Structure formats: C-alpha cells, structure tokens
Tab-separated table of N, CA, C and O in Angstrom:
chain	number	residue	atom	x	y	z
A	1	MET	N	269.199	96.214	51.092
A	1	MET	CA	268.999	97.651	51.054
A	1	MET	C	267.855	97.965	50.083
A	1	MET	O	267.820	97.445	48.983
A	2	PRO	N	266.914	98.813	50.502
A	2	PRO	CA	265.833	99.212	49.603
A	2	PRO	C	266.393	99.885	48.350
A	2	PRO	O	267.481	100.440	48.363
A	3	ARG	N	265.613	99.871	47.287
A	3	ARG	CA	266.087	100.452	46.036
A	3	ARG	C	264.930	101.115	45.289
A	3	ARG	O	263.781	100.999	45.677
A	4	PHE	N	265.293	101.770	44.206
A	4	PHE	CA	264.293	102.392	43.345
A	4	PHE	C	263.602	101.319	42.524
A	4	PHE	O	264.178	100.264	42.312
A	5	PRO	N	262.401	101.542	42.051
A	5	PRO	CA	261.650	102.795	42.065
A	5	PRO	C	260.943	103.040	43.398
A	5	PRO	O	260.737	102.123	44.183
A	6	VAL	N	260.568	104.300	43.604
A	6	VAL	CA	259.842	104.730	44.788
A	6	VAL	C	258.395	104.987	44.356
A	6	VAL	O	258.155	105.618	43.335
A	7	LYS	N	257.445	104.507	45.147
A	7	LYS	CA	256.028	104.758	44.853
A	7	LYS	C	255.577	105.964	45.669
A	7	LYS	O	255.809	106.021	46.879
A	8	VAL	N	254.952	106.923	44.991
A	8	VAL	CA	254.458	108.129	45.660
A	8	VAL	C	253.041	108.439	45.184
A	8	VAL	O	252.628	108.016	44.110
A	9	ALA	N	252.320	109.199	46.011
A	9	ALA	CA	250.974	109.655	45.681
A	9	ALA	C	251.018	111.159	45.445
A	9	ALA	O	251.780	111.873	46.108
A	10	VAL	N	250.207	111.635	44.510
A	10	VAL	CA	250.173	113.057	44.174
A	10	VAL	C	248.726	113.537	44.150
A	10	VAL	O	247.869	112.920	43.510
A	11	ALA	N	248.481	114.663	44.831
A	11	ALA	CA	247.174	115.308	44.773
A	11	ALA	C	247.248	116.419	43.730
A	11	ALA	O	248.038	117.357	43.859
A	12	SER	N	246.453	116.265	42.679
A	12	SER	CA	246.483	117.222	41.568
A	12	SER	C	245.074	117.448	41.052
A	12	SER	O	244.319	116.502	40.868
A	13	LYS	N	244.735	118.701	40.805
A	13	LYS	CA	243.417	119.019	40.247
A	13	LYS	C	243.328	118.630	38.783
A	13	LYS	O	242.313	118.147	38.324
A	14	GLU	N	244.425	118.860	38.034
A	14	GLU	CA	244.367	118.723	36.586
A	14	GLU	C	245.348	117.704	36.015
A	14	GLU	O	245.357	117.459	34.827
A	15	GLY	N	246.191	117.104	36.879
A	15	GLY	CA	247.131	116.096	36.412
A	15	GLY	C	248.434	116.627	35.854
A	15	GLY	O	249.242	115.859	35.351
A	16	LEU	N	248.666	117.920	35.950
A	16	LEU	CA	249.898	118.518	35.441
A	16	LEU	C	250.811	119.022	36.558
A	16	LEU	O	252.027	118.946	36.450
A	17	ALA	N	250.202	119.554	37.601
A	17	ALA	CA	250.961	120.128	38.715
A	17	ALA	C	250.482	119.534	40.038
A	17	ALA	O	249.384	118.975	40.125
A	18	ILE	N	251.298	119.691	41.067
A	18	ILE	CA	250.933	119.279	42.430
A	18	ILE	C	250.079	120.426	42.965
A	18	ILE	O	250.588	121.387	43.537
A	19	SER	N	248.782	120.347	42.729
A	19	SER	CA	247.928	121.525	42.860
A	19	SER	C	246.733	121.369	43.793
A	19	SER	O	245.897	122.255	43.855
A	20	GLU	N	246.651	120.280	44.522
A	20	GLU	CA	245.477	120.044	45.360
A	20	GLU	C	245.846	119.983	46.833
A	20	GLU	O	246.872	119.423	47.208
A	21	HIS	N	245.007	120.574	47.660
A	21	HIS	CA	245.123	120.504	49.115
A	21	HIS	C	244.779	119.073	49.537
A	21	HIS	O	243.849	118.475	48.985
A	22	PHE	N	245.512	118.517	50.479
A	22	PHE	CA	245.291	117.142	50.936
A	22	PHE	C	243.823	116.889	51.264
A	22	PHE	O	243.238	115.898	50.827
A	23	GLY	N	243.224	117.779	52.020
A	23	GLY	CA	241.844	117.582	52.466
A	23	GLY	C	240.799	117.733	51.385
A	23	GLY	O	239.660	117.313	51.554
A	24	HIS	N	241.149	118.354	50.271
A	24	HIS	CA	240.202	118.559	49.173
A	24	HIS	C	240.321	117.498	48.083
A	24	HIS	O	239.468	117.437	47.196
A	25	ALA	N	241.381	116.694	48.140
A	25	ALA	CA	241.640	115.710	47.082
A	25	ALA	C	240.525	114.671	47.005
A	25	ALA	O	240.101	114.126	48.022
A	26	LYS	N	240.081	114.397	45.780
A	26	LYS	CA	239.102	113.343	45.527
A	26	LYS	C	239.762	112.167	44.828
A	26	LYS	O	239.123	111.158	44.573
A	27	GLN	N	241.055	112.347	44.543
A	27	GLN	CA	241.835	111.265	43.944
A	27	GLN	C	243.314	111.523	44.178
A	27	GLN	O	243.731	112.656	44.397
A	28	PHE	N	244.060	110.446	44.154
A	28	PHE	CA	245.522	110.533	44.237
A	28	PHE	C	246.092	109.776	43.051
A	28	PHE	O	245.691	108.645	42.776
A	29	ARG	N	247.014	110.421	42.368
A	29	ARG	CA	247.717	109.801	41.251
A	29	ARG	C	248.920	109.078	41.837
A	29	ARG	O	249.702	109.687	42.575
A	30	ILE	N	249.064	107.815	41.530
A	30	ILE	CA	250.148	107.006	42.077
A	30	ILE	C	251.219	106.848	41.005
A	30	ILE	O	250.937	106.384	39.895
A	31	TYR	N	252.429	107.255	41.366
A	31	TYR	CA	253.566	107.218	40.442
A	31	TYR	C	254.655	106.298	40.965
A	31	TYR	O	254.827	106.152	42.175
A	32	GLU	N	255.396	105.742	40.038
A	32	GLU	CA	256.607	104.987	40.321
A	32	GLU	C	257.750	105.865	39.797
A	32	GLU	O	257.759	106.236	38.622
A	33	VAL	N	258.705	106.206	40.693
A	33	VAL	CA	259.705	107.213	40.346
A	33	VAL	C	261.120	106.717	40.629
A	33	VAL	O	261.379	106.077	41.650
A	34	THR	N	262.019	107.023	39.713
A	34	THR	CA	263.458	106.824	39.896
A	34	THR	C	264.106	108.188	39.636
A	34	THR	O	263.427	109.107	39.171
A	35	PRO	N	265.390	108.334	39.888
A	35	PRO	CA	266.039	109.614	39.575
A	35	PRO	C	266.032	109.948	38.076
A	35	PRO	O	266.262	111.093	37.703
A	36	GLU	N	265.722	108.971	37.237
A	36	GLU	CA	265.721	109.196	35.791
A	36	GLU	C	264.337	109.207	35.152
A	36	GLU	O	264.176	109.656	34.018
A	37	SER	N	263.321	108.663	35.836
A	37	SER	CA	262.021	108.522	35.179
A	37	SER	C	260.857	108.604	36.164
A	37	SER	O	261.029	108.432	37.367
A	38	CYS	N	259.697	108.845	35.597
A	38	CYS	CA	258.469	108.967	36.375
A	38	CYS	C	257.344	108.330	35.568
A	38	CYS	O	257.137	108.675	34.403
A	39	LYS	N	256.627	107.389	36.182
A	39	LYS	CA	255.585	106.668	35.466
A	39	LYS	C	254.301	106.662	36.293
A	39	LYS	O	254.305	106.247	37.453
A	40	LEU	N	253.206	107.105	35.690
A	40	LEU	CA	251.898	107.045	36.338
A	40	LEU	C	251.422	105.602	36.338
A	40	LEU	O	251.316	104.977	35.276
A	41	LEU	N	251.144	105.060	37.519
A	41	LEU	CA	250.673	103.680	37.637
A	41	LEU	C	249.154	103.586	37.625
A	41	LEU	O	248.583	102.723	36.975
A	42	GLU	N	248.516	104.462	38.403
A	42	GLU	CA	247.059	104.402	38.540
A	42	GLU	C	246.551	105.656	39.224
A	42	GLU	O	247.320	106.445	39.760
A	43	ILE	N	245.243	105.812	39.188
A	43	ILE	CA	244.573	106.895	39.911
A	43	ILE	C	243.635	106.246	40.913
A	43	ILE	O	242.808	105.398	40.540
A	44	ARG	N	243.789	106.618	42.174
A	44	ARG	CA	242.967	106.046	43.250
A	44	ARG	C	241.964	107.098	43.716
A	44	ARG	O	242.345	108.169	44.171
A	45	GLU	N	240.707	106.767	43.613
A	45	GLU	CA	239.630	107.660	44.027
A	45	GLU	C	239.446	107.587	45.545
A	45	GLU	O	239.552	106.512	46.135
A	46	VAL	N	239.169	108.746	46.159
A	46	VAL	CA	238.918	108.836	47.597
A	46	VAL	C	237.800	109.838	47.848
A	46	VAL	O	237.471	110.634	46.971
A	47	SER	N	237.248	109.815	49.041
A	47	SER	CA	236.321	110.866	49.468
A	47	SER	C	237.149	111.976	50.082
A	47	SER	O	238.081	111.703	50.841
A	48	ASN	N	236.814	113.230	49.764
A	48	ASN	CA	237.613	114.315	50.327
A	48	ASN	C	237.356	114.455	51.825
A	48	ASN	O	236.257	114.248	52.312
A	49	TYR	N	238.423	114.771	52.530
A	49	TYR	CA	238.428	114.827	53.996
A	49	TYR	C	237.869	116.143	54.529
A	49	TYR	O	237.146	116.169	55.507
A	50	CYS	N	238.216	117.250	53.906
A	50	CYS	CA	237.869	118.576	54.413
A	50	CYS	C	236.395	118.883	54.158
A	50	CYS	O	235.939	118.874	53.025
A	51	GLN	N	235.684	119.152	55.236
A	51	GLN	CA	234.255	119.462	55.151
A	51	GLN	C	233.985	120.845	55.750
A	51	GLN	O	233.151	121.004	56.622
A	52	GLY	N	234.710	121.832	55.295
A	52	GLY	CA	234.562	123.177	55.845
A	52	GLY	C	235.449	123.341	57.062
A	52	GLY	O	236.654	123.299	56.958
A	53	HIS	N	234.843	123.472	58.212
A	53	HIS	CA	235.607	123.701	59.445
A	53	HIS	C	235.886	122.424	60.227
A	53	HIS	O	236.368	122.473	61.350
A	54	HIS	N	235.583	121.294	59.652
A	54	HIS	CA	235.874	120.019	60.320
A	54	HIS	C	236.264	118.982	59.273
A	54	HIS	O	236.064	119.174	58.083
A	55	GLY	N	236.831	117.895	59.746
A	55	GLY	CA	237.256	116.823	58.844
A	55	GLY	C	236.386	115.590	59.001
A	55	GLY	O	235.938	115.275	60.103
A	56	ASP	N	236.153	114.904	57.912
A	56	ASP	CA	235.381	113.667	57.896
A	56	ASP	C	236.340	112.515	58.220
A	56	ASP	O	237.148	112.133	57.382
A	57	GLN	N	236.233	111.980	59.437
A	57	GLN	CA	237.175	110.952	59.878
A	57	GLN	C	237.083	109.670	59.059
A	57	GLN	O	238.093	109.004	58.830
A	58	SER	N	235.897	109.314	58.598
A	58	SER	CA	235.798	108.110	57.775
A	58	SER	C	236.487	108.329	56.435
A	58	SER	O	237.092	107.404	55.885
A	59	ALA	N	236.442	109.548	55.903
A	59	ALA	CA	237.160	109.855	54.664
A	59	ALA	C	238.665	109.773	54.905
A	59	ALA	O	239.405	109.277	54.047
A	60	MET	N	239.119	110.229	56.065
A	60	MET	CA	240.550	110.169	56.383
A	60	MET	C	241.032	108.721	56.394
A	60	MET	O	242.098	108.415	55.862
A	61	VAL	N	240.254	107.835	56.957
A	61	VAL	CA	240.616	106.413	56.982
A	61	VAL	C	240.779	105.901	55.556
A	61	VAL	O	241.739	105.203	55.236
A	62	GLY	N	239.871	106.267	54.670
A	62	GLY	CA	239.947	105.842	53.278
A	62	GLY	C	241.154	106.409	52.549
A	62	GLY	O	241.792	105.717	51.751
A	63	ILE	N	241.474	107.666	52.825
A	63	ILE	CA	242.644	108.290	52.200
A	63	ILE	C	243.917	107.588	52.653
A	63	ILE	O	244.775	107.246	51.836
A	64	LEU	N	244.037	107.370	53.948
A	64	LEU	CA	245.236	106.709	54.474
A	64	LEU	C	245.371	105.300	53.914
A	64	LEU	O	246.474	104.862	53.592
A	65	GLU	N	244.275	104.613	53.747
A	65	GLU	CA	244.293	103.276	53.147
A	65	GLU	C	244.766	103.353	51.693
A	65	GLU	O	245.528	102.507	51.228
A	66	ALA	N	244.338	104.384	50.989
A	66	ALA	CA	244.682	104.531	49.568
A	66	ALA	C	246.159	104.849	49.340
A	66	ALA	O	246.705	104.511	48.295
A	67	ILE	N	246.808	105.497	50.314
A	67	ILE	CA	248.203	105.920	50.108
A	67	ILE	C	249.203	105.179	50.987
A	67	ILE	O	250.400	105.450	50.926
A	68	LYS	N	248.759	104.219	51.778
A	68	LYS	CA	249.633	103.584	52.766
A	68	LYS	C	250.822	102.839	52.159
A	68	LYS	O	251.826	102.639	52.834
A	69	ASP	N	250.737	102.447	50.895
A	69	ASP	CA	251.853	101.738	50.260
A	69	ASP	C	252.841	102.684	49.571
A	69	ASP	O	253.758	102.242	48.896
A	70	CYS	N	252.659	103.972	49.790
A	70	CYS	CA	253.525	104.980	49.172
A	70	CYS	C	254.570	105.488	50.165
A	70	CYS	O	254.326	105.520	51.370
A	71	TYR	N	255.692	105.904	49.621
A	71	TYR	CA	256.749	106.491	50.441
A	71	TYR	C	256.367	107.909	50.880
A	71	TYR	O	256.637	108.319	52.000
A	72	ALA	N	255.723	108.651	49.967
A	72	ALA	CA	255.368	110.037	50.249
A	72	ALA	C	254.085	110.403	49.530
A	72	ALA	O	253.686	109.760	48.560
A	73	VAL	N	253.430	111.453	50.032
A	73	VAL	CA	252.280	112.042	49.358
A	73	VAL	C	252.624	113.504	49.085
A	73	VAL	O	253.063	114.223	49.980
A	74	PHE	N	252.479	113.909	47.833
A	74	PHE	CA	252.785	115.268	47.401
A	74	PHE	C	251.486	116.047	47.300
A	74	PHE	O	250.572	115.648	46.582
A	75	ILE	N	251.432	117.168	48.030
A	75	ILE	CA	250.231	117.975	48.079
A	75	ILE	C	250.607	119.452	48.006
A	75	ILE	O	251.742	119.829	48.297
A	76	ALA	N	249.630	120.277	47.640
A	76	ALA	CA	249.863	121.720	47.622
A	76	ALA	C	249.870	122.270	49.047
A	76	ALA	O	250.616	123.189	49.362
A	77	LYS	N	249.045	121.674	49.914
A	77	LYS	CA	248.951	122.133	51.290
A	77	LYS	C	248.371	121.005	52.138
A	77	LYS	O	247.583	120.203	51.646
A	78	ILE	N	248.776	120.973	53.422
A	78	ILE	CA	248.265	119.952	54.342
A	78	ILE	C	248.342	120.508	55.767
A	78	ILE	O	249.282	121.229	56.106
A	79	GLY	N	247.368	120.183	56.589
A	79	GLY	CA	247.363	120.623	57.977
A	79	GLY	C	248.213	119.726	58.864
A	79	GLY	O	248.666	118.656	58.452
A	80	GLU	N	248.394	120.175	60.113
A	80	GLU	CA	249.214	119.414	61.063
A	80	GLU	C	248.618	118.049	61.395
A	80	GLU	O	249.335	117.057	61.468
A	81	GLY	N	247.317	118.001	61.613
A	81	GLY	CA	246.666	116.728	61.956
A	81	GLY	C	246.839	115.679	60.869
A	81	GLY	O	247.309	114.565	61.139
A	82	PRO	N	246.485	116.013	59.625
A	82	PRO	CA	246.693	115.046	58.546
A	82	PRO	C	248.167	114.696	58.339
A	82	PRO	O	248.492	113.541	58.031
A	83	THR	N	249.070	115.643	58.534
A	83	THR	CA	250.502	115.354	58.420
A	83	THR	C	250.896	114.289	59.435
A	83	THR	O	251.601	113.332	59.107
A	84	GLU	N	250.432	114.433	60.668
A	84	GLU	CA	250.740	113.461	61.720
A	84	GLU	C	250.156	112.089	61.400
A	84	GLU	O	250.790	111.069	61.639
A	85	LYS	N	248.952	112.068	60.836
A	85	LYS	CA	248.331	110.786	60.471
A	85	LYS	C	249.120	110.095	59.360
A	85	LYS	O	249.293	108.881	59.379
A	86	CYS	N	249.608	110.869	58.405
A	86	CYS	CA	250.450	110.296	57.335
A	86	CYS	C	251.743	109.744	57.932
A	86	CYS	O	252.153	108.629	57.610
A	87	GLN	N	252.367	110.517	58.795
A	87	GLN	CA	253.612	110.075	59.426
A	87	GLN	C	253.395	108.787	60.212
A	87	GLN	O	254.257	107.905	60.218
A	88	ALA	N	252.243	108.672	60.857
A	88	ALA	CA	251.948	107.488	61.668
A	88	ALA	C	251.897	106.206	60.834
A	88	ALA	O	252.150	105.127	61.351
A	89	ILE	N	251.586	106.325	59.536
A	89	ILE	CA	251.563	105.136	58.674
A	89	ILE	C	252.818	105.056	57.804
A	89	ILE	O	252.898	104.236	56.894
A	90	GLY	N	253.795	105.911	58.096
A	90	GLY	CA	255.072	105.847	57.385
A	90	GLY	C	255.094	106.541	56.045
A	90	GLY	O	255.949	106.261	55.203
A	91	VAL	N	254.169	107.476	55.818
A	91	VAL	CA	254.107	108.226	54.560
A	91	VAL	C	254.509	109.668	54.836
A	91	VAL	O	253.933	110.324	55.702
A	92	LYS	N	255.497	110.164	54.109
A	92	LYS	CA	255.953	111.546	54.273
A	92	LYS	C	255.024	112.484	53.512
A	92	LYS	O	254.697	112.236	52.356
A	93	ALA	N	254.597	113.565	54.155
A	93	ALA	CA	253.780	114.587	53.500
A	93	ALA	C	254.730	115.649	52.942
A	93	ALA	O	255.491	116.256	53.694
A	94	VAL	N	254.687	115.859	51.632
A	94	VAL	CA	255.618	116.768	50.967
A	94	VAL	C	254.838	117.884	50.281
A	94	VAL	O	254.098	117.636	49.326
A	95	SER	N	255.028	119.112	50.779
A	95	SER	CA	254.377	120.264	50.149
A	95	SER	C	255.397	121.241	49.565
A	95	SER	O	255.027	122.320	49.107
A	96	ASP	N	256.663	120.858	49.555
A	96	ASP	CA	257.738	121.721	49.050
A	96	ASP	C	257.630	122.010	47.551
A	96	ASP	O	258.249	122.951	47.066
A	97	PHE	N	256.877	121.204	46.821
A	97	PHE	CA	256.781	121.362	45.366
A	97	PHE	C	255.386	121.842	44.942
A	97	PHE	O	254.966	121.620	43.810
A	98	ALA	N	254.686	122.519	45.856
A	98	ALA	CA	253.324	122.982	45.580
A	98	ALA	C	253.269	123.799	44.291
A	98	ALA	O	254.103	124.678	44.058
A	99	TYR	N	252.311	123.463	43.455
A	99	TYR	CA	252.007	124.142	42.191
A	99	TYR	C	253.103	124.011	41.138
A	99	TYR	O	253.095	124.726	40.140
A	100	GLN	N	254.003	123.065	41.323
A	100	GLN	CA	255.043	122.808	40.329
A	100	GLN	C	254.665	121.567	39.517
A	100	GLN	O	253.836	120.766	39.922
A	101	ALA	N	255.301	121.403	38.365
A	101	ALA	CA	255.035	120.271	37.479
A	101	ALA	C	255.297	118.953	38.199
A	101	ALA	O	256.302	118.808	38.906
A	102	ILE	N	254.405	117.995	38.008
A	102	ILE	CA	254.486	116.722	38.727
A	102	ILE	C	255.776	115.973	38.430
A	102	ILE	O	256.555	115.681	39.338
A	103	GLU	N	255.995	115.608	37.177
A	103	GLU	CA	257.108	114.718	36.852
A	103	GLU	C	258.461	115.302	37.241
A	103	GLU	O	259.272	114.625	37.867
A	104	ALA	N	258.719	116.555	36.911
A	104	ALA	CA	259.999	117.175	37.256
A	104	ALA	C	260.182	117.239	38.771
A	104	ALA	O	261.278	116.993	39.284
A	105	SER	N	259.116	117.522	39.498
A	105	SER	CA	259.185	117.606	40.960
A	105	SER	C	259.493	116.246	41.581
A	105	SER	O	260.337	116.136	42.481
A	106	LEU	N	258.819	115.204	41.109
A	106	LEU	CA	259.031	113.869	41.678
A	106	LEU	C	260.441	113.372	41.401
A	106	LEU	O	261.098	112.815	42.289
A	107	ILE	N	260.923	113.580	40.189
A	107	ILE	CA	262.283	113.158	39.851
A	107	ILE	C	263.305	113.927	40.688
A	107	ILE	O	264.262	113.339	41.210
A	108	ASP	N	263.091	115.224	40.843
A	108	ASP	CA	263.993	116.027	41.667
A	108	ASP	C	263.995	115.505	43.107
A	108	ASP	O	265.051	115.325	43.715
A	109	TYR	N	262.825	115.235	43.647
A	109	TYR	CA	262.714	114.755	45.026
A	109	TYR	C	263.447	113.429	45.226
A	109	TYR	O	264.264	113.295	46.139
A	110	VAL	N	263.167	112.443	44.383
A	110	VAL	CA	263.788	111.136	44.599
A	110	VAL	C	265.278	111.139	44.298
A	110	VAL	O	266.016	110.323	44.851
A	111	SER	N	265.729	112.053	43.464
A	111	SER	CA	267.169	112.101	43.170
A	111	SER	C	267.979	112.542	44.386
A	111	SER	O	269.186	112.318	44.438
A	112	HIS	N	267.302	113.111	45.385
A	112	HIS	CA	267.976	113.545	46.614
A	112	HIS	C	267.704	112.620	47.803
A	112	HIS	O	268.098	112.915	48.919
A	113	LEU	N	267.033	111.503	47.558
A	113	LEU	CA	266.716	110.575	48.651
A	113	LEU	C	267.895	109.702	49.013
A	113	LEU	O	268.658	109.276	48.160
A	114	ASP	N	267.961	109.389	50.288
A	114	ASP	CA	268.859	108.360	50.771
A	114	ASP	C	268.064	107.060	50.618
A	114	ASP	O	267.057	106.867	51.300
A	115	THR	N	268.483	106.185	49.724
A	115	THR	CA	267.692	104.992	49.445
A	115	THR	C	267.552	104.064	50.637
A	115	THR	O	266.691	103.197	50.642
A	116	SER	N	268.345	104.252	51.678
A	116	SER	CA	268.168	103.422	52.872
A	116	SER	C	266.880	103.790	53.603
A	116	SER	O	266.402	103.044	54.438
A	117	GLU	N	266.285	104.965	53.283
A	117	GLU	CA	265.036	105.388	53.905
A	117	GLU	C	263.809	104.884	53.157
A	117	GLU	O	262.702	104.941	53.673
A	118	VAL	N	263.983	104.420	51.952
A	118	VAL	CA	262.867	104.086	51.083
A	118	VAL	C	262.291	102.724	51.433
A	118	VAL	O	263.022	101.734	51.465
A	119	LYS	N	260.963	102.683	51.644
A	119	LYS	CA	260.333	101.392	51.900
A	119	LYS	C	260.076	100.718	50.565
A	119	LYS	O	259.761	101.350	49.572
A	120	THR	N	260.225	99.395	50.580
A	120	THR	CA	260.036	98.632	49.336
A	120	THR	C	258.665	98.015	49.299
A	120	THR	O	258.006	97.903	50.285
C-alpha cells in the first residue's frame, strides 16, 4: 500500500501562498507532505505556457516533465486543457486552495487523502 510522504508541486509567485496561474508559472516548488509536516525539496524552473490567447506546446511538455513525479499540482487557476494534460500523466490539478498559505493548505489536503490513491 502506498504511504506518506506525498510529493506535490506548487505554483507560487512569492513562495508564501498558492498564488500563480498554471500557465503563467515560471517555476514549481516541490514539497514532500505528510498530515503532520511539509518540507520544500526543490524549485524546478519551467517556461511559462500561457502566451496571451494561445499556449506554447513546447513549454507545456516541459511543465509536464517537471511535475510528472508529483501526486498533485496546486495552482491558483488552471484551464480545462492543461487540467486534462495533468490528468493524463496522473497528476491531480488542485485549485481549491487558491491564494491560501502553502504549508497549511498542503497539510490540510493530504490529511484528507485516501493513501491507497497516492503514487509512490
């Protein structure tokens, strides 16, 4: 059975809140989370996907590569297309905690997970 910790990606402008739109993110903060703790592992740089009224497909490939080992990606906002692309690689797109503090949000989220769903 899979177990904690859970690895997640967070799009944040300033590193305090889940404050960045998926398509505007130039980096993702990678955290290791349990119901009791949250630890920043690394920051992964990416090219932003959103280019006004269209998306840069090569940037999308890079973003998906950067977050593919995560259970979920936390963003302030995400469109349907990018949500489907995340789902296709087994990463849940979570916008329920938009503009809230990172650590408290991640701990709250994982404390409600069914660990049988968590990829190791």
